[in-house]
Amino acid sequence: MDLRRLQHVVALADAANFRRAAEQVHLSQPAFSRSIQAAEAQLGLKLFDRGSVEASLTPAGAFFVERARVLLQQSDRLERDMSMFREREVGDVTLGTGPFPAALLVPGAIAQLRKRYPHVSVRVFLGNAEDLLGCVQRGEYEFFVANARRVPRTGLFKVRALGPMRGGFYARAGHPLLARRRPCSIADLLPYGIGAGRLPHDVSLYIAKKMGATDGSALPLSVECDDVQLLKRVAMESDTVIIATDDLLEPEIRARRLAAIPIQEIATEFSDSQVGIVSLAGRTPSPAAAFLMEAIVRIAHDRSAGK
């Protein structure tokens, strides 16, 4: 039985009069009477005893109306909740992020969402692109923001490019490598140890080869961690060299606690992290997720434009 017919039955139970009940639901009296008759026919039960003027509930009618009220209340709440969800007044969103976007792009986007829609809950998980890709594919996260250069272009995923984020090597102020008068080679870094988040496999192989590895081995990392704050502390309190970006280390560089190490040229395709927003193709994002993705795009654009 549809909700409109439930409303008609409850209206008659409240008004106890066909004319008044019909007016309340904006129907003609004959149309309203047919709706009540159809409800009784569908149930195979008499819901109302008809008098000359009044209509009163039968026991079956009282039983039915009690439950119909509950359904109508739940329907009203559902409509209200869906309206609030559409307007981003309720709901939640789960996303993943790589370490660089986690520091540079995602916080500002979440802050915008929280200011405008304070009742929306956000869950953020830090990881590398390979792990985050699986979470999106399984539907655990609505999207992730990370290096999307290795995301399969098979049509399964939608990738919204945010532009390159060029990485480099950094060390504490006063580091022996910074005292050199000439650019260093990557091999010069190895004795001090290198710290980084989990690197794409091809990038790791490329840097290792530049360091002199000839056996196809990956870059040996002394510290591997996706937590940028941890890597910063390690670099500032030891001779470990970390892989990061100027933007990511801007406060420490400005305070002269960290500095970029001049390195002989590395191919741009390996030093650039092609950051993107990755989601499942063909899947409509929740309103909160759509808001966050647009906010991230705006922040990335503003950063690239120097705003």
Short mmCIF file of C-alpha atoms in Angstrom, two decimals:
data_model
loop_
_atom_site.label_atom_id
_atom_site.label_comp_id
_atom_site.label_asym_id
_atom_site.label_seq_id
_atom_site.Cartn_x
_atom_site.Cartn_y
_atom_site.Cartn_z
CA MET A 1 0.00 0.00 0.00
CA ASP A 2 1.42 3.38 -0.96
CA LEU A 3 2.10 6.11 1.55
CA ARG A 4 -0.56 8.41 0.14
CA ARG A 5 -3.30 5.90 0.90
CA LEU A 6 -1.89 5.46 4.41
CA GLN A 7 -2.19 9.22 4.83
CA HIS A 8 -5.84 9.08 3.78
CA VAL A 9 -6.66 6.39 6.33
CA VAL A 10 -4.92 8.28 9.14
CA ALA A 11 -6.63 11.54 8.12
CA LEU A 12 -10.04 9.91 8.36
CA ALA A 13 -9.17 8.35 11.71
CA ASP A 14 -8.23 11.82 13.03
CA ALA A 15 -11.12 13.74 11.49
CA ALA A 16 -13.75 11.00 11.93
CA ASN A 17 -15.57 12.64 9.03
CA PHE A 18 -15.19 11.99 5.30
CA ARG A 19 -15.77 15.59 4.22
CA ARG A 20 -13.29 17.12 6.69
CA ALA A 21 -10.68 14.43 6.03
CA ALA A 22 -11.01 14.91 2.26
CA GLU A 23 -10.46 18.65 2.66
CA GLN A 24 -7.36 18.06 4.77
CA VAL A 25 -5.71 15.96 2.04
CA HIS A 26 -7.00 18.20 -0.78
CA LEU A 27 -9.23 15.63 -2.47
CA SER A 28 -12.85 15.65 -3.48
CA GLN A 29 -15.03 13.62 -1.14
CA PRO A 30 -15.87 10.97 -3.78
CA ALA A 31 -12.18 10.49 -4.62
CA PHE A 32 -11.32 10.29 -0.94
CA SER A 33 -14.06 7.70 -0.31
CA ARG A 34 -12.76 5.57 -3.18
CA SER A 35 -9.25 5.69 -1.68
CA ILE A 36 -10.53 4.41 1.69
CA GLN A 37 -12.56 1.69 -0.01
CA ALA A 38 -9.48 0.65 -2.01
CA ALA A 39 -7.44 0.40 1.21
CA GLU A 40 -10.06 -1.83 2.81
CA ALA A 41 -10.27 -3.97 -0.32
CA GLN A 42 -6.50 -4.36 -0.46
CA LEU A 43 -6.35 -5.42 3.18
CA GLY A 44 -9.49 -7.53 3.08
CA LEU A 45 -10.63 -5.82 6.29
CA LYS A 46 -13.16 -3.18 7.25
CA LEU A 47 -11.31 -0.24 8.78
CA PHE A 48 -14.20 2.14 9.49
CA ASP A 49 -17.80 1.93 10.62
CA ARG A 50 -19.76 4.51 8.67
CA GLY A 51 -22.49 6.52 10.38
CA SER A 52 -24.73 9.17 8.90
CA VAL A 53 -22.08 11.82 9.59
CA GLU A 54 -19.16 10.33 11.48
CA ALA A 55 -16.75 7.48 10.71
CA SER A 56 -15.23 5.46 13.56
CA LEU A 57 -12.38 2.98 13.57
CA THR A 58 -13.09 -0.72 13.78
CA PRO A 59 -10.66 -2.82 15.88
CA ALA A 60 -8.85 -3.71 12.64
CA GLY A 61 -8.78 -0.03 11.74
CA ALA A 62 -7.29 0.98 15.09
CA PHE A 63 -4.63 -1.71 14.74
CA PHE A 64 -3.82 -0.56 11.21
CA VAL A 65 -3.75 3.18 11.99
CA GLU A 66 -1.35 2.73 14.90
CA ARG A 67 1.20 1.15 12.60
CA ALA A 68 0.45 3.46 9.70
CA ARG A 69 1.34 6.46 11.87
CA VAL A 70 4.75 4.93 12.57
CA LEU A 71 5.41 4.37 8.86
CA LEU A 72 4.35 7.91 7.98
CA GLN A 73 6.58 9.38 10.68
CA GLN A 74 9.51 7.31 9.41
CA SER A 75 8.77 8.47 5.87
CA ASP A 76 8.77 12.11 7.00
CA ARG A 77 12.08 11.60 8.79
CA LEU A 78 13.53 9.88 5.73
CA GLU A 79 12.54 12.77 3.47
CA ARG A 80 13.97 15.24 5.97
CA ASP A 81 17.20 13.29 6.33
CA MET A 82 17.63 12.93 2.57
CA SER A 83 17.04 16.66 2.15
CA MET A 84 19.66 17.35 4.79
CA PHE A 85 22.01 14.83 3.14
CA ARG A 86 21.50 16.53 -0.22
CA GLU A 87 22.29 19.89 1.36
CA ARG A 88 25.31 18.34 3.17
CA GLU A 89 23.77 18.96 6.59
CA VAL A 90 24.25 15.32 7.60
CA GLY A 91 26.25 12.35 6.37
CA ASP A 92 29.84 11.26 6.36
CA VAL A 93 32.69 10.78 3.93
CA THR A 94 35.73 8.52 4.01
CA LEU A 95 38.81 9.26 1.93
CA GLY A 96 42.45 8.35 1.64
CA THR A 97 45.43 10.58 1.05
CA GLY A 98 49.09 10.34 0.33
CA PRO A 99 51.54 12.13 2.65
CA PHE A 100 52.15 15.19 0.44
CA PRO A 101 48.45 15.97 -0.23
CA ALA A 102 47.77 15.26 3.44
CA ALA A 103 50.00 18.16 4.34
CA LEU A 104 49.28 20.54 1.48
CA LEU A 105 45.78 20.03 0.05
CA VAL A 106 43.48 17.96 2.23
CA PRO A 107 43.51 19.98 5.51
CA GLY A 108 42.24 23.15 3.85
CA ALA A 109 39.49 21.27 2.03
CA ILE A 110 38.31 19.59 5.22
CA ALA A 111 38.36 22.92 7.05
CA GLN A 112 36.10 24.42 4.36
CA LEU A 113 33.68 21.49 4.68
CA ARG A 114 33.62 21.70 8.49
CA LYS A 115 32.96 25.45 8.45
CA ARG A 116 30.09 25.19 6.00
CA TYR A 117 28.62 21.82 7.02
CA PRO A 118 29.60 21.17 10.65
CA HIS A 119 27.35 18.12 11.02
CA VAL A 120 29.15 16.10 8.33
CA SER A 121 31.69 13.56 9.64
CA VAL A 122 35.00 13.03 7.82
CA ARG A 123 37.32 10.03 8.13
CA VAL A 124 40.78 10.36 6.59
CA PHE A 125 43.31 7.56 6.18
CA LEU A 126 46.95 8.11 5.29
CA GLY A 127 48.67 5.72 2.92
CA ASN A 128 50.41 5.25 -0.40
CA ALA A 129 48.69 5.17 -3.77
CA GLU A 130 48.95 1.39 -4.18
CA ASP A 131 47.14 0.63 -0.92
CA LEU A 132 44.63 3.44 -1.34
CA LEU A 133 43.73 2.20 -4.81
CA GLY A 134 42.59 -1.11 -3.39
CA CYS A 135 40.47 0.63 -0.75
CA VAL A 136 38.69 2.69 -3.40
CA GLN A 137 38.17 -0.38 -5.59
CA ARG A 138 36.58 -2.27 -2.66
CA GLY A 139 34.34 0.70 -1.88
CA GLU A 140 35.93 1.37 1.52
CA TYR A 141 36.89 4.95 0.55
CA GLU A 142 34.95 7.24 -1.78
CA PHE A 143 38.16 8.62 -3.23
CA PHE A 144 41.81 9.24 -2.51
CA VAL A 145 44.32 12.00 -3.28
CA ALA A 146 47.85 10.87 -4.01
CA ASN A 147 50.38 10.21 -6.76
CA ALA A 148 48.14 8.91 -9.54
CA ARG A 149 50.84 8.31 -12.13
CA ARG A 150 50.56 4.53 -11.77
CA VAL A 151 46.77 4.25 -11.53
CA PRO A 152 45.62 1.77 -14.23
CA ARG A 153 43.90 3.58 -17.12
CA THR A 154 41.47 0.71 -17.76
CA GLY A 155 38.22 2.62 -17.30
CA LEU A 156 37.68 1.27 -13.80
CA PHE A 157 38.98 4.44 -12.14
CA LYS A 158 38.36 8.11 -12.73
CA VAL A 159 41.46 10.28 -12.27
CA ARG A 160 41.20 14.02 -11.88
CA ALA A 161 44.68 15.45 -12.33
CA LEU A 162 45.85 18.16 -9.94
CA GLY A 163 49.21 18.76 -11.53
CA PRO A 164 52.78 17.83 -10.65
CA MET A 165 54.32 18.10 -7.22
CA ARG A 166 58.07 18.07 -7.72
CA GLY A 167 60.13 16.36 -5.08
CA GLY A 168 63.70 16.87 -3.99
CA PHE A 169 66.22 15.94 -1.31
CA TYR A 170 66.48 17.86 1.95
CA ALA A 171 68.72 17.84 5.00
CA ARG A 172 69.22 19.77 8.21
CA ALA A 173 70.98 23.12 8.18
CA GLY A 174 74.70 22.53 8.65
CA HIS A 175 74.59 19.13 6.97
CA PRO A 176 78.00 18.20 5.46
CA LEU A 177 76.48 17.90 1.97
CA LEU A 178 75.29 21.51 2.09
CA ALA A 179 78.86 22.75 2.59
CA ARG A 180 79.93 21.50 -0.85
CA ARG A 181 80.61 24.04 -3.54
CA ARG A 182 79.26 21.77 -6.31
CA PRO A 183 76.00 19.87 -6.76
CA CYS A 184 75.90 16.42 -5.25
CA SER A 185 75.20 13.20 -7.05
CA ILE A 186 72.50 10.93 -5.71
CA ALA A 187 75.22 8.45 -4.76
CA ASP A 188 76.64 11.06 -2.37
CA LEU A 189 73.48 10.83 -0.27
CA LEU A 190 73.67 7.12 0.43
CA PRO A 191 76.21 7.19 3.30
CA TYR A 192 73.88 9.46 5.29
CA GLY A 193 70.76 7.38 4.79
CA ILE A 194 67.58 8.41 2.99
CA GLY A 195 64.11 8.80 4.46
CA ALA A 196 60.91 8.86 2.40
CA GLY A 197 57.36 7.65 2.15
CA ARG A 198 56.76 4.53 0.12
CA LEU A 199 57.91 5.42 -3.39
CA PRO A 200 56.45 4.12 -6.67
CA HIS A 201 58.48 1.07 -7.67
CA ASP A 202 59.79 2.56 -10.91
CA VAL A 203 60.92 5.73 -9.12
CA SER A 204 62.69 3.65 -6.48
CA LEU A 205 64.48 1.64 -9.19
CA TYR A 206 65.45 4.80 -11.07
CA ILE A 207 67.00 6.51 -8.04
CA ALA A 208 68.78 3.31 -7.02
CA LYS A 209 70.26 3.04 -10.51
CA LYS A 210 71.44 6.65 -10.26
CA MET A 211 73.15 5.68 -7.02
CA GLY A 212 75.06 3.00 -8.85
CA ALA A 213 72.93 -0.11 -8.30
CA THR A 214 73.34 -2.46 -11.25
CA ASP A 215 71.39 -5.47 -10.02
CA GLY A 216 67.91 -3.97 -10.42
CA SER A 217 67.47 -3.51 -6.68
CA ALA A 218 65.19 -0.82 -5.28
CA LEU A 219 66.34 2.28 -3.46
CA PRO A 220 67.59 1.33 0.02
CA LEU A 221 65.72 3.54 2.51
CA SER A 222 67.00 4.02 6.01
CA VAL A 223 63.60 5.35 7.12
CA GLU A 224 60.39 4.53 5.28
CA CYS A 225 57.30 6.27 6.62
CA ASP A 226 54.29 8.05 5.14
CA ASP A 227 54.15 10.46 8.09
CA VAL A 228 55.76 13.68 6.87
CA GLN A 229 56.06 15.16 10.36
CA LEU A 230 58.10 12.15 11.48
CA LEU A 231 60.42 12.49 8.49
CA LYS A 232 60.93 16.18 9.23
CA ARG A 233 61.97 15.45 12.81
CA VAL A 234 64.35 12.72 11.71
CA ALA A 235 65.99 15.05 9.18
CA MET A 236 66.33 17.96 11.61
CA GLU A 237 67.78 15.81 14.39
CA SER A 238 70.17 13.62 12.37
CA ASP A 239 72.12 13.57 9.11
CA THR A 240 69.37 11.59 7.34
CA VAL A 241 68.37 13.06 3.98
CA ILE A 242 64.64 13.03 3.23
CA ILE A 243 62.62 13.22 0.02
CA ALA A 244 59.99 15.98 0.17
CA THR A 245 58.94 19.26 -1.51
CA ASP A 246 59.61 22.96 -0.89
CA ASP A 247 55.93 23.53 -0.12
CA LEU A 248 55.84 20.71 2.39
CA LEU A 249 58.89 21.98 4.25
CA GLU A 250 58.23 25.70 3.81
CA PRO A 251 58.16 26.59 7.56
CA GLU A 252 61.37 24.67 8.25
CA ILE A 253 63.11 26.10 5.18
CA ARG A 254 62.05 29.63 6.12
CA ALA A 255 63.37 29.08 9.64
CA ARG A 256 66.60 27.68 8.14
CA ARG A 257 66.21 24.38 9.89
CA LEU A 258 66.08 22.41 6.64
CA ALA A 259 67.47 23.12 3.18
CA ALA A 260 67.33 21.57 -0.27
CA ILE A 261 70.44 19.68 -1.34
CA PRO A 262 71.58 20.66 -4.85
CA ILE A 263 71.48 17.46 -6.91
CA GLN A 264 72.70 16.83 -10.41
CA GLU A 265 69.71 16.79 -12.75
CA ILE A 266 67.16 14.00 -12.42
CA ALA A 267 64.69 13.29 -15.20
CA THR A 268 61.53 15.32 -14.59
CA GLU A 269 59.29 12.27 -15.13
CA PHE A 270 60.80 10.73 -12.01
CA SER A 271 61.06 13.82 -9.83
CA ASP A 272 57.46 14.90 -10.46
CA SER A 273 54.65 13.32 -8.50
CA GLN A 274 51.52 13.44 -10.66
CA VAL A 275 48.97 14.08 -7.94
CA GLY A 276 45.33 13.34 -8.69
CA ILE A 277 41.95 12.58 -7.18
CA VAL A 278 41.06 8.95 -7.82
CA SER A 279 37.57 7.47 -7.54
CA LEU A 280 35.62 4.64 -9.12
CA ALA A 281 34.39 5.51 -12.60
CA GLY A 282 30.63 5.68 -12.92
CA ARG A 283 29.97 5.96 -9.20
CA THR A 284 28.15 9.07 -8.00
CA PRO A 285 29.94 10.63 -5.01
CA SER A 286 28.06 11.65 -1.90
CA PRO A 287 27.40 15.41 -1.64
CA ALA A 288 30.07 15.73 1.06
CA ALA A 289 32.64 13.87 -1.06
CA ALA A 290 31.79 16.02 -4.10
CA PHE A 291 32.29 19.17 -2.02
CA LEU A 292 35.66 17.95 -0.74
CA MET A 293 36.90 17.01 -4.19
CA GLU A 294 35.98 20.42 -5.60
CA ALA A 295 37.65 22.14 -2.65
CA ILE A 296 40.84 20.13 -3.19
CA VAL A 297 40.84 21.07 -6.89
CA ARG A 298 40.51 24.77 -6.01
CA ILE A 299 43.29 24.61 -3.42
CA ALA A 300 45.61 22.80 -5.85
CA HIS A 301 44.85 25.39 -8.55
CA ASP A 302 45.51 28.27 -6.15
CA ARG A 303 48.81 26.74 -5.06
CA SER A 304 49.98 26.28 -8.64
CA ALA A 305 48.96 29.88 -9.39
CA GLY A 306 50.96 31.09 -6.39
CA LYS A 307 47.94 32.37 -4.46
#
